[in-house]
Amino acid sequence: MNDQPKFDAGEAGKYFFRGGHPGWLGLEYVSHGANWVELKLPWREDLLGEPDRPVLASGPIVSLMDMASGMSIWQTTGAFTPVATLDLRVDYQRPARERSAVWGRVECYRVTRSAAFVRGIAHDGDEADPVAHIAGVFMQVSYDAKQRLEAKSEGRDDD
């Protein structure tokens, strides 16, 4: 029997964004559903891509989308388990508007035993006019897989 509570993006966001890289970026939880999460990256002058143009750099936007991707996977599976970004394609459509925050909404649309697939958009207030589209694949490391790997490294065959 599993006594672990089901993953809840809203509750997790209270802790995820207090420190570390997401906290330093100032990421904020916005909303979620059964298989999607929406986060916000507030505009900050120290996150500019070009000193003469008050537009968020692409790096923080990629970080926003990567975090929203992971959270959408946990929201879909209901479990906070290790995931690793294998491939995250970001297709930029245009720069964000000057001095504008960027929102990232990502859905996890397929989960297999070892991988999860996501897609989403980054926008600066108008979802119909996105800053970027993303598509990604994440590796899931289940507890069972970790145990099998440990057994193999110790010369045991637990399969």
PDB file of C-alpha atoms in Angstrom, residues 67-156:
ATOM      1  CA  MET A  67       9.920  23.206 -14.974  1.00  0.00           C
ATOM      2  CA  ALA A  68       6.326  23.294 -16.239  1.00  0.00           C
ATOM      3  CA  SER A  69       7.070  20.119 -18.220  1.00  0.00           C
ATOM      4  CA  GLY A  70       8.315  18.225 -15.186  1.00  0.00           C
ATOM      5  CA  MET A  71       5.389  19.399 -13.094  1.00  0.00           C
ATOM      6  CA  SER A  72       2.905  18.373 -15.807  1.00  0.00           C
ATOM      7  CA  ILE A  73       4.405  14.874 -15.789  1.00  0.00           C
ATOM      8  CA  TRP A  74       4.090  14.624 -12.002  1.00  0.00           C
ATOM      9  CA  GLN A  75       0.551  15.987 -12.197  1.00  0.00           C
ATOM     10  CA  THR A  76      -0.342  13.359 -14.828  1.00  0.00           C
ATOM     11  CA  THR A  77       1.240  10.410 -13.021  1.00  0.00           C
ATOM     12  CA  GLY A  78       0.228  11.616  -9.570  1.00  0.00           C
ATOM     13  CA  ALA A  79       3.712  10.899  -8.234  1.00  0.00           C
ATOM     14  CA  PHE A  80       6.780  13.044  -7.550  1.00  0.00           C
ATOM     15  CA  THR A  81       9.380  10.702  -9.035  1.00  0.00           C
ATOM     16  CA  PRO A  82      12.680  11.488 -10.767  1.00  0.00           C
ATOM     17  CA  VAL A  83      12.467  12.669 -14.379  1.00  0.00           C
ATOM     18  CA  ALA A  84      15.265  13.767 -16.690  1.00  0.00           C
ATOM     19  CA  THR A  85      14.969  15.946 -19.774  1.00  0.00           C
ATOM     20  CA  LEU A  86      16.014  13.870 -22.785  1.00  0.00           C
ATOM     21  CA  ASP A  87      14.878  16.266 -25.500  1.00  0.00           C
ATOM     22  CA  LEU A  88      13.236  19.664 -25.215  1.00  0.00           C
ATOM     23  CA  ARG A  89      12.624  21.363 -28.530  1.00  0.00           C
ATOM     24  CA  VAL A  90      11.789  25.064 -28.339  1.00  0.00           C
ATOM     25  CA  ASP A  91      10.465  26.742 -31.478  1.00  0.00           C
ATOM     26  CA  TYR A  92      10.551  30.486 -30.945  1.00  0.00           C
ATOM     27  CA  GLN A  93       7.859  32.369 -32.854  1.00  0.00           C
ATOM     28  CA  ARG A  94       8.821  35.873 -31.744  1.00  0.00           C
ATOM     29  CA  PRO A  95      10.440  37.757 -28.847  1.00  0.00           C
ATOM     30  CA  ALA A  96       8.338  38.416 -25.778  1.00  0.00           C
ATOM     31  CA  ARG A  97       6.889  41.903 -25.562  1.00  0.00           C
ATOM     32  CA  GLU A  98       8.953  44.522 -23.779  1.00  0.00           C
ATOM     33  CA  ARG A  99       8.693  44.450 -19.981  1.00  0.00           C
ATOM     34  CA  SER A 100       6.243  41.553 -20.136  1.00  0.00           C
ATOM     35  CA  ALA A 101       6.032  38.455 -17.981  1.00  0.00           C
ATOM     36  CA  VAL A 102       5.863  35.123 -19.802  1.00  0.00           C
ATOM     37  CA  TRP A 103       3.463  32.293 -18.964  1.00  0.00           C
ATOM     38  CA  GLY A 104       4.221  28.679 -19.771  1.00  0.00           C
ATOM     39  CA  ARG A 105       1.469  26.092 -20.082  1.00  0.00           C
ATOM     40  CA  VAL A 106       2.563  22.501 -20.673  1.00  0.00           C
ATOM     41  CA  GLU A 107       0.539  19.322 -20.982  1.00  0.00           C
ATOM     42  CA  CYS A 108       1.779  15.772 -20.590  1.00  0.00           C
ATOM     43  CA  TYR A 109      -0.048  13.924 -23.353  1.00  0.00           C
ATOM     44  CA  ARG A 110       1.522  10.447 -23.168  1.00  0.00           C
ATOM     45  CA  VAL A 111       3.256   8.384 -20.502  1.00  0.00           C
ATOM     46  CA  THR A 112       4.990   5.046 -21.036  1.00  0.00           C
ATOM     47  CA  ARG A 113       6.865   2.862 -18.570  1.00  0.00           C
ATOM     48  CA  SER A 114      10.093   4.798 -19.083  1.00  0.00           C
ATOM     49  CA  ALA A 115       9.216   8.050 -20.875  1.00  0.00           C
ATOM     50  CA  ALA A 116       6.791  10.950 -20.769  1.00  0.00           C
ATOM     51  CA  PHE A 117       5.902  13.236 -23.676  1.00  0.00           C
ATOM     52  CA  VAL A 118       4.963  16.899 -23.302  1.00  0.00           C
ATOM     53  CA  ARG A 119       3.935  19.858 -25.443  1.00  0.00           C
ATOM     54  CA  GLY A 120       3.124  23.432 -24.629  1.00  0.00           C
ATOM     55  CA  ILE A 121       3.303  27.119 -25.350  1.00  0.00           C
ATOM     56  CA  ALA A 122       4.949  30.150 -23.824  1.00  0.00           C
ATOM     57  CA  HIS A 123       3.048  33.408 -24.208  1.00  0.00           C
ATOM     58  CA  ASP A 124       3.147  36.943 -22.869  1.00  0.00           C
ATOM     59  CA  GLY A 125      -0.554  37.406 -22.264  1.00  0.00           C
ATOM     60  CA  ASP A 126      -2.164  36.204 -25.481  1.00  0.00           C
ATOM     61  CA  GLU A 127      -2.220  32.419 -25.932  1.00  0.00           C
ATOM     62  CA  ALA A 128      -3.256  32.909 -29.573  1.00  0.00           C
ATOM     63  CA  ASP A 129       0.045  34.734 -30.235  1.00  0.00           C
ATOM     64  CA  PRO A 130       2.678  32.516 -28.559  1.00  0.00           C
ATOM     65  CA  VAL A 131       6.285  33.425 -27.919  1.00  0.00           C
ATOM     66  CA  ALA A 132       7.280  29.769 -28.367  1.00  0.00           C
ATOM     67  CA  HIS A 133       6.001  26.230 -28.804  1.00  0.00           C
ATOM     68  CA  ILE A 134       7.730  23.354 -27.036  1.00  0.00           C
ATOM     69  CA  ALA A 135       7.758  19.584 -27.400  1.00  0.00           C
ATOM     70  CA  GLY A 136       9.751  17.301 -25.176  1.00  0.00           C
ATOM     71  CA  VAL A 137      10.567  13.799 -24.033  1.00  0.00           C
ATOM     72  CA  PHE A 138      11.488  13.057 -20.436  1.00  0.00           C
ATOM     73  CA  MET A 139      12.901   9.848 -19.003  1.00  0.00           C
ATOM     74  CA  GLN A 140      11.089   8.531 -15.948  1.00  0.00           C
ATOM     75  CA  VAL A 141      13.140   6.713 -13.348  1.00  0.00           C
ATOM     76  CA  SER A 142      10.784   4.520 -11.372  1.00  0.00           C
ATOM     77  CA  TYR A 143      11.711   3.030  -8.038  1.00  0.00           C
ATOM     78  CA  ASP A 144      11.584  -0.470  -9.564  1.00  0.00           C
ATOM     79  CA  ALA A 145      14.005   0.506 -12.327  1.00  0.00           C
ATOM     80  CA  LYS A 146      16.379   1.973  -9.740  1.00  0.00           C
ATOM     81  CA  GLN A 147      16.244  -1.249  -7.712  1.00  0.00           C
ATOM     82  CA  ARG A 148      16.971  -3.342 -10.830  1.00  0.00           C
ATOM     83  CA  LEU A 149      19.954  -1.137 -11.697  1.00  0.00           C
ATOM     84  CA  GLU A 150      21.328  -1.401  -8.149  1.00  0.00           C
ATOM     85  CA  ALA A 151      20.858  -5.186  -8.186  1.00  0.00           C
ATOM     86  CA  LYS A 152      22.656  -5.469 -11.516  1.00  0.00           C
ATOM     87  CA  SER A 153      25.593  -3.353 -10.282  1.00  0.00           C
ATOM     88  CA  GLU A 154      25.847  -5.631  -7.224  1.00  0.00           C
ATOM     89  CA  GLY A 155      25.882  -8.749  -9.414  1.00  0.00           C
ATOM     90  CA  ARG A 156      22.356  -9.846  -8.459  1.00  0.00           C
TER      91      ARG A 156
END
